[in-house]
GROMACS .gro file of C-alpha atoms in nm:
model
  349
    1MET     CA    1  -0.001  -0.001  -0.001
    2LYS     CA    2   0.286   0.237   0.073
    3ARG     CA    3   0.435   0.182  -0.270
    4LEU     CA    4   0.096   0.218  -0.439
    5MET     CA    5   0.035   0.549  -0.261
    6SER     CA    6   0.377   0.674  -0.368
    7PHE     CA    7   0.310   0.569  -0.724
    8ALA     CA    8  -0.028   0.746  -0.723
    9ALA     CA    9   0.142   1.064  -0.603
   10ILE     CA   10   0.396   1.037  -0.887
   11LEU     CA   11   0.117   0.997  -1.145
   12LEU     CA   12  -0.068   1.301  -1.007
   13GLY     CA   13   0.253   1.502  -1.025
   14LEU     CA   14   0.316   1.391  -1.385
   15VAL     CA   15  -0.034   1.496  -1.487
   16LEU     CA   16   0.014   1.837  -1.326
   17LEU     CA   17   0.357   1.886  -1.485
   18ILE     CA   18   0.240   1.803  -1.837
   19PHE     CA   19  -0.070   2.018  -1.797
   20VAL     CA   20   0.148   2.313  -1.698
   21LEU     CA   21   0.386   2.257  -1.990
   22PHE     CA   22   0.101   2.222  -2.238
   23GLN     CA   23  -0.064   2.540  -2.112
   24ALA     CA   24   0.267   2.726  -2.132
   25LEU     CA   25   0.290   2.662  -2.507
   26PRO     CA   26   0.187   2.966  -2.711
   27ASN     CA   27  -0.141   2.889  -2.887
   28ALA     CA   28  -0.131   2.523  -2.784
   29SER     CA   29  -0.458   2.455  -2.969
   30GLU     CA   30  -0.351   2.635  -3.289
   31ASN     CA   31  -0.234   2.316  -3.462
   32LEU     CA   32  -0.572   2.157  -3.410
   33VAL     CA   33  -0.770   2.427  -3.587
   34SER     CA   34  -0.510   2.586  -3.814
   35GLN     CA   35  -0.693   2.469  -4.123
   36ARG     CA   36  -1.013   2.643  -4.018
   37THR     CA   37  -1.021   3.022  -4.048
   38ASP     CA   38  -1.378   3.066  -3.935
   39ALA     CA   39  -1.380   3.199  -3.575
   40LYS     CA   40  -1.715   3.037  -3.495
   41THR     CA   41  -1.595   2.696  -3.612
   42ARG     CA   42  -1.274   2.733  -3.412
   43ALA     CA   43  -1.465   2.822  -3.098
   44ALA     CA   44  -1.692   2.519  -3.144
   45ILE     CA   45  -1.396   2.284  -3.177
   46GLU     CA   46  -1.223   2.427  -2.867
   47GLN     CA   47  -1.546   2.389  -2.672
   48GLU     CA   48  -1.586   2.028  -2.786
   49LEU     CA   49  -1.228   1.947  -2.676
   50GLY     CA   50  -1.258   2.144  -2.351
   51LEU     CA   51  -0.974   2.380  -2.445
   52ASN     CA   52  -1.177   2.690  -2.361
   53GLN     CA   53  -1.212   2.599  -1.994
   54PRO     CA   54  -0.992   2.740  -1.715
   55PHE     CA   55  -0.674   2.553  -1.632
   56SER     CA   56  -0.798   2.434  -1.290
   57LYS     CA   57  -1.120   2.295  -1.437
   58GLN     CA   58  -0.932   2.108  -1.714
   59LEU     CA   59  -0.694   1.961  -1.456
   60LEU     CA   60  -0.968   1.844  -1.220
   61SER     CA   61  -1.161   1.698  -1.514
   62TYR     CA   62  -0.859   1.492  -1.618
   63TYR     CA   63  -0.802   1.373  -1.262
   64ASN     CA   64  -1.166   1.265  -1.257
   65ASP     CA   65  -1.118   1.071  -1.581
   66LEU     CA   66  -0.802   0.906  -1.449
   67SER     CA   67  -0.949   0.807  -1.112
   68PRO     CA   68  -1.098   0.454  -1.077
   69VAL     CA   69  -1.392   0.612  -0.890
   70SER     CA   70  -1.542   0.909  -1.074
   71ILE     CA   71  -1.851   1.126  -1.081
   72TYR     CA   72  -2.006   1.236  -1.413
   73GLN     CA   73  -2.312   1.417  -1.533
   74VAL     CA   74  -2.558   1.166  -1.674
   75GLU     CA   75  -2.563   1.338  -2.015
   76ASN     CA   76  -2.180   1.361  -2.036
   77PRO     CA   77  -2.073   1.215  -2.374
   78LYS     CA   78  -1.765   1.061  -2.206
   79CYS     CA   79  -1.983   0.802  -2.038
   80LYS     CA   80  -2.026   0.599  -2.356
   81ASN     CA   81  -1.648   0.549  -2.371
   82LEU     CA   82  -1.599   0.434  -2.010
   83SER     CA   83  -1.529   0.073  -1.917
   84GLY     CA   84  -1.687  -0.008  -1.582
   85VAL     CA   85  -2.012   0.002  -1.385
   86SER     CA   86  -2.214   0.304  -1.276
   87MET     CA   87  -2.470   0.389  -1.010
   88ALA     CA   88  -2.700   0.688  -1.028
   89ILE     CA   89  -2.692   0.947  -0.750
   90GLY     CA   90  -2.986   1.175  -0.803
   91GLU     CA   91  -3.129   1.266  -1.141
   92CYS     CA   92  -2.825   1.435  -1.294
   93ARG     CA   93  -2.516   1.250  -1.173
   94SER     CA   94  -2.375   0.900  -1.157
   95VAL     CA   95  -2.080   0.736  -0.980
   96TRP     CA   96  -1.853   0.519  -1.192
   97LEU     CA   97  -1.623   0.235  -1.083
   98LYS     CA   98  -1.406   0.203  -1.390
   99TRP     CA   99  -1.069   0.167  -1.555
  100PRO     CA  100  -0.876   0.494  -1.594
  101TYR     CA  101  -1.008   0.683  -1.896
  102LEU     CA  102  -0.732   0.837  -2.111
  103ARG     CA  103  -0.982   1.012  -2.339
  104THR     CA  104  -0.975   1.013  -2.720
  105SER     CA  105  -0.721   1.146  -2.964
  106PHE     CA  106  -0.774   1.501  -3.092
  107GLN     CA  107  -0.660   1.396  -3.439
  108THR     CA  108  -0.791   1.040  -3.499
  109LYS     CA  109  -1.087   1.039  -3.255
  110GLN     CA  110  -0.976   0.692  -3.142
  111LYS     CA  111  -0.956   0.590  -2.777
  112VAL     CA  112  -0.606   0.665  -2.649
  113SER     CA  113  -0.594   0.343  -2.446
  114SER     CA  114  -0.658   0.135  -2.762
  115MET     CA  115  -0.390   0.326  -2.953
  116LEU     CA  116  -0.131   0.280  -2.677
  117ILE     CA  117  -0.202  -0.089  -2.621
  118SER     CA  118  -0.175  -0.154  -2.996
  119ALA     CA  119   0.156   0.035  -3.015
  120PHE     CA  120   0.291  -0.113  -2.688
  121TRP     CA  121   0.339  -0.461  -2.838
  122GLY     CA  122   0.578  -0.322  -3.099
  123THR     CA  123   0.781  -0.149  -2.825
  124MET     CA  124   0.775  -0.460  -2.607
  125ILE     CA  125   0.903  -0.685  -2.886
  126LEU     CA  126   1.182  -0.440  -2.964
  127ALA     CA  127   1.279  -0.406  -2.594
  128ILE     CA  128   1.284  -0.785  -2.540
  129ALA     CA  129   1.492  -0.841  -2.854
  130SER     CA  130   1.741  -0.570  -2.749
  131MET     CA  131   1.767  -0.708  -2.395
  132LEU     CA  132   1.822  -1.066  -2.515
  133PHE     CA  133   2.090  -0.943  -2.755
  134ALA     CA  134   2.263  -0.757  -2.471
  135LEU     CA  135   2.244  -1.049  -2.226
  136VAL     CA  136   2.341  -1.331  -2.458
  137ILE     CA  137   2.651  -1.146  -2.577
  138GLY     CA  138   2.736  -0.921  -2.280
  139ILE     CA  139   2.743  -1.177  -1.998
  140PRO     CA  140   2.981  -1.428  -2.164
  141ILE     CA  141   3.213  -1.145  -2.268
  142GLY     CA  142   3.210  -1.012  -1.910
  143VAL     CA  143   3.296  -1.358  -1.775
  144LEU     CA  144   3.578  -1.390  -2.030
  145ALA     CA  145   3.717  -1.050  -1.925
  146ALA     CA  146   3.710  -1.158  -1.560
  147LYS     CA  147   3.891  -1.484  -1.635
  148THR     CA  148   4.161  -1.299  -1.827
  149LYS     CA  149   4.199  -1.012  -1.577
  150GLY     CA  150   4.496  -0.788  -1.649
  151THR     CA  151   4.570  -0.933  -1.995
  152TRP     CA  152   4.535  -0.763  -2.334
  153ILE     CA  153   4.204  -0.946  -2.384
  154ASP     CA  154   4.061  -0.795  -2.067
  155ASN     CA  155   4.188  -0.446  -2.154
  156THR     CA  156   4.050  -0.463  -2.507
  157LEU     CA  157   3.706  -0.581  -2.394
  158VAL     CA  158   3.687  -0.314  -2.125
  159TRP     CA  159   3.789  -0.045  -2.376
  160PHE     CA  160   3.523  -0.149  -2.628
  161SER     CA  161   3.259  -0.165  -2.354
  162ALA     CA  162   3.347   0.186  -2.245
  163LEU     CA  163   3.308   0.299  -2.606
  164GLY     CA  164   2.967   0.131  -2.625
  165ILE     CA  165   2.846   0.304  -2.311
  166SER     CA  166   2.954   0.643  -2.450
  167VAL     CA  167   2.748   0.618  -2.772
  168PRO     CA  168   2.386   0.732  -2.725
  169SER     CA  169   2.120   0.511  -2.882
  170PHE     CA  170   1.984   0.781  -3.115
  171LEU     CA  171   2.334   0.830  -3.265
  172SER     CA  172   2.389   0.458  -3.317
  173ALA     CA  173   2.040   0.438  -3.470
  174LEU     CA  174   2.127   0.710  -3.724
  175LEU     CA  175   2.462   0.544  -3.807
  176PHE     CA  176   2.317   0.192  -3.843
  177SER     CA  177   2.025   0.316  -4.050
  178TRP     CA  178   2.258   0.499  -4.287
  179LEU     CA  179   2.537   0.237  -4.308
  180PHE     CA  180   2.342  -0.091  -4.315
  181GLY     CA  181   2.017   0.036  -4.464
  182TYR     CA  182   2.160   0.269  -4.731
  183VAL     CA  183   2.535   0.244  -4.796
  184TRP     CA  184   2.558  -0.136  -4.762
  185ALA     CA  185   2.195  -0.214  -4.838
  186SER     CA  186   2.289  -0.421  -5.143
  187TYR     CA  187   2.488  -0.655  -4.916
  188THR     CA  188   2.272  -0.659  -4.603
  189GLY     CA  189   1.930  -0.658  -4.770
  190LEU     CA  190   1.803  -0.428  -4.493
  191SER     CA  191   1.605  -0.106  -4.527
  192MET     CA  192   1.658   0.223  -4.347
  193THR     CA  193   1.306   0.227  -4.201
  194GLY     CA  194   1.025  -0.019  -4.147
  195SER     CA  195   0.803  -0.177  -3.890
  196LEU     CA  196   0.746  -0.537  -3.783
  197TRP     CA  197   0.424  -0.579  -3.971
  198GLU     CA  198   0.206  -0.413  -4.230
  199LEU     CA  199  -0.125  -0.484  -4.399
  200ASP     CA  200  -0.092  -0.663  -4.734
  201PRO     CA  201  -0.240  -0.429  -4.997
  202PHE     CA  202  -0.261  -0.709  -5.256
  203SER     CA  203  -0.449  -0.957  -5.041
  204GLU     CA  204  -0.816  -1.028  -5.090
  205SER     CA  205  -0.869  -0.997  -4.715
  206PRO     CA  206  -0.825  -0.639  -4.587
  207GLU     CA  207  -0.683  -0.765  -4.257
  208THR     CA  208  -0.404  -0.985  -4.393
  209VAL     CA  209  -0.080  -0.902  -4.209
  210VAL     CA  210   0.270  -0.938  -4.354
  211TYR     CA  211   0.557  -0.963  -4.105
  212HIS     CA  212   0.904  -0.823  -4.177
  213TRP     CA  213   1.131  -0.969  -3.911
  214GLU     CA  214   1.438  -0.827  -4.086
  215ASN     CA  215   1.323  -0.478  -3.982
  216LEU     CA  216   1.385  -0.580  -3.621
  217ILE     CA  217   1.760  -0.624  -3.668
  218LEU     CA  218   1.884  -0.265  -3.690
  219PRO     CA  219   1.668  -0.119  -3.408
  220THR     CA  220   1.770  -0.412  -3.185
  221LEU     CA  221   2.140  -0.345  -3.247
  222ALA     CA  222   2.099   0.031  -3.193
  223LEU     CA  223   1.913  -0.012  -2.864
  224GLY     CA  224   2.114  -0.310  -2.737
  225ILE     CA  225   2.467  -0.168  -2.762
  226ARG     CA  226   2.459   0.041  -2.443
  227PRO     CA  227   2.308  -0.223  -2.212
  228LEU     CA  228   2.543  -0.481  -2.365
  229ALA     CA  229   2.843  -0.264  -2.273
  230VAL     CA  230   2.705  -0.213  -1.920
  231PHE     CA  231   2.651  -0.587  -1.871
  232VAL     CA  232   3.008  -0.658  -1.985
  233GLN     CA  233   3.160  -0.422  -1.727
  234LEU     CA  234   2.917  -0.516  -1.449
  235THR     CA  235   2.968  -0.891  -1.501
  236ARG     CA  236   3.342  -0.848  -1.527
  237ASN     CA  237   3.377  -0.639  -1.209
  238THR     CA  238   3.144  -0.862  -1.005
  239MET     CA  239   3.307  -1.186  -1.120
  240VAL     CA  240   3.657  -1.054  -1.047
  241GLU     CA  241   3.555  -1.004  -0.681
  242ILE     CA  242   3.379  -1.340  -0.653
  243LEU     CA  243   3.657  -1.543  -0.814
  244ASP     CA  244   3.891  -1.426  -0.538
  245GLN     CA  245   3.671  -1.553  -0.255
  246ASP     CA  246   3.738  -1.860  -0.044
  247PHE     CA  247   3.447  -2.074  -0.161
  248VAL     CA  248   3.570  -2.050  -0.522
  249ARG     CA  249   3.920  -2.161  -0.419
  250SER     CA  250   3.762  -2.450  -0.224
  251ALA     CA  251   3.565  -2.556  -0.530
  252LYS     CA  252   3.883  -2.557  -0.740
  253ALA     CA  253   4.064  -2.756  -0.469
  254LYS     CA  254   3.795  -3.024  -0.487
  255GLY     CA  255   3.888  -3.085  -0.848
  256LEU     CA  256   3.586  -2.926  -1.016
  257SER     CA  257   3.628  -2.815  -1.372
  258GLU     CA  258   3.672  -2.447  -1.450
  259ARG     CA  259   3.333  -2.442  -1.621
  260GLU     CA  260   3.160  -2.580  -1.311
  261VAL     CA  261   3.341  -2.341  -1.081
  262ILE     CA  262   3.243  -2.036  -1.288
  263TRP     CA  263   2.888  -2.112  -1.394
  264LYS     CA  264   2.760  -2.325  -1.103
  265HIS     CA  265   2.937  -2.161  -0.807
  266ALA     CA  266   3.065  -1.814  -0.895
  267PHE     CA  267   2.812  -1.681  -1.146
  268PRO     CA  268   2.495  -1.734  -0.936
  269ASN     CA  269   2.647  -1.506  -0.670
  270ALA     CA  270   2.685  -1.232  -0.931
  271LEU     CA  271   2.319  -1.232  -1.030
  272ASN     CA  272   2.184  -0.971  -0.784
  273PRO     CA  273   2.364  -0.668  -0.931
  274LEU     CA  274   2.285  -0.801  -1.278
  275ILE     CA  275   1.914  -0.825  -1.197
  276THR     CA  276   1.919  -0.467  -1.072
  277SER     CA  277   2.078  -0.354  -1.396
  278ILE     CA  278   1.850  -0.569  -1.613
  279GLY     CA  279   1.538  -0.429  -1.451
  280GLY     CA  280   1.654  -0.073  -1.489
  281TRP     CA  281   1.772  -0.115  -1.845
  282PHE     CA  282   1.458  -0.297  -1.954
  283SER     CA  283   1.250  -0.010  -1.821
  284SER     CA  284   1.480   0.232  -2.001
  285LEU     CA  285   1.447   0.040  -2.325
  286LEU     CA  286   1.069   0.057  -2.303
  287ALA     CA  287   1.075   0.432  -2.236
  288GLY     CA  288   1.399   0.534  -2.405
  289SER     CA  289   1.327   0.379  -2.744
  290PHE     CA  290   1.118   0.683  -2.849
  291PHE     CA  291   1.375   0.843  -3.080
  292THR     CA  292   1.503   0.508  -3.205
  293GLU     CA  293   1.150   0.408  -3.304
  294TYR     CA  294   1.100   0.740  -3.475
  295ILE     CA  295   1.426   0.716  -3.668
  296PHE     CA  296   1.348   0.363  -3.794
  297GLN     CA  297   0.973   0.440  -3.824
  298TRP     CA  298   0.910   0.141  -3.598
  299ARG     CA  299   0.545   0.122  -3.498
  300GLY     CA  300   0.554   0.155  -3.117
  301LEU     CA  301   0.489   0.383  -2.822
  302GLY     CA  302   0.774   0.615  -2.912
  303LYS     CA  303   0.662   0.678  -3.268
  304VAL     CA  304   0.300   0.731  -3.161
  305THR     CA  305   0.394   0.970  -2.880
  306ILE     CA  306   0.636   1.183  -3.086
  307GLU     CA  307   0.390   1.216  -3.372
  308ALA     CA  308   0.121   1.317  -3.119
  309LEU     CA  309   0.357   1.577  -2.973
  310GLN     CA  310   0.421   1.722  -3.318
  311GLN     CA  311   0.043   1.755  -3.371
  312SER     CA  312  -0.028   1.887  -3.018
  313ASP     CA  313  -0.243   1.581  -2.957
  314PHE     CA  314  -0.249   1.627  -2.581
  315PRO     CA  315  -0.446   1.314  -2.473
  316VAL     CA  316  -0.206   1.082  -2.662
  317VAL     CA  317   0.104   1.256  -2.518
  318MET     CA  318  -0.040   1.239  -2.166
  319GLY     CA  319  -0.146   0.878  -2.208
  320GLY     CA  320   0.198   0.777  -2.341
  321VAL     CA  321   0.375   0.934  -2.042
  322LEU     CA  322   0.138   0.775  -1.786
  323PHE     CA  323   0.151   0.436  -1.960
  324THR     CA  324   0.531   0.442  -1.949
  325ALA     CA  325   0.526   0.538  -1.581
  326CYS     CA  326   0.305   0.237  -1.505
  327VAL     CA  327   0.546   0.007  -1.689
  328PHE     CA  328   0.836   0.147  -1.479
  329PHE     CA  329   0.646   0.080  -1.158
  330ILE     CA  330   0.550  -0.277  -1.251
  331LEU     CA  331   0.903  -0.368  -1.357
  332HIS     CA  332   1.045  -0.219  -1.038
  333ILE     CA  333   0.817  -0.441  -0.825
  334VAL     CA  334   0.897  -0.750  -1.034
  335THR     CA  335   1.271  -0.682  -0.992
  336GLU     CA  336   1.240  -0.670  -0.614
  337PHE     CA  337   1.055  -1.003  -0.605
  338LEU     CA  338   1.330  -1.154  -0.823
  339TYR     CA  339   1.584  -1.057  -0.559
  340VAL     CA  340   1.416  -1.282  -0.305
  341TRP     CA  341   1.360  -1.566  -0.553
  342ILE     CA  342   1.722  -1.574  -0.667
  343ASP     CA  343   1.889  -1.498  -0.333
  344PRO     CA  344   1.699  -1.610  -0.019
  345ARG     CA  345   1.935  -1.399   0.193
  346VAL     CA  346   1.753  -1.091   0.076
  347LYS     CA  347   1.469  -1.015   0.321
  348TYR     CA  348   1.228  -0.729   0.360
  349GLU     CA  349   1.228  -0.549   0.690
   0.00000   0.00000   0.00000
């Protein structure tokens, strides 16, 4: 309950912050009605979207939509989009027990929750692929560096990992897109941009989906380089400390093979710091892939949110931020439970 209350306070603060930033923009609603020069039409659109209301009223209205328990006027058009149960209180109002309502997009008129859930799977697939790439390559390299401590192999691996940490993901995305998708496209067969799936325009069925798994390669490499470099250094530093401990020397004295000593005795004791890093980086990949998705035109949360920001589509921007915050919170809780599952010595006070 303490963590849930803290998380609720964070969400309320995020809503307030974004509301303030959106209101601070000069003519924030101009992009929505720029094609309409008639003043009467513009006023009608702003009234429909609630943009003509005072700041405090807009903020309270959004908090009411976000709350699982809300009060609405019976004739409020929002009620038809709510998912939950209602109970009338008097003739004009009703109490709703519902899922948080993220409203509808200013531009597409679609429910924001449906748009975000549809885009989230693209971001999730990209984050999982990047994390697997980083783990499968980074951990063995880190163990190799620890085994060869002080040699040229160790120094070379540490140097390359430091270089990988220094390169931001948006820069590596631009470089990979240009090199492998344009300069060397005739050899790699990869394109500069593309999403995981698209509707087949030549199919008789309008819902036939064509998957392009090759489009996953470049975004995965661009996003996975930094966590890979972090896992190399973290695994290397942790394993160097563990390999010098008494229980490892005892295992070697018993005649166990080097493989058994490292992977069955030493490596499990290095998992806790790795789990901490994995949880943090997986959250960062889900939230930090915005510009990478936009560069590669990958259909995900990042692409949807940035396009909404360009169009001043406030409900989609707000929904994307809150959705990402929820993912952070869930992954943080899962990481803490993994501590106890992997290492029984970890106890909660």
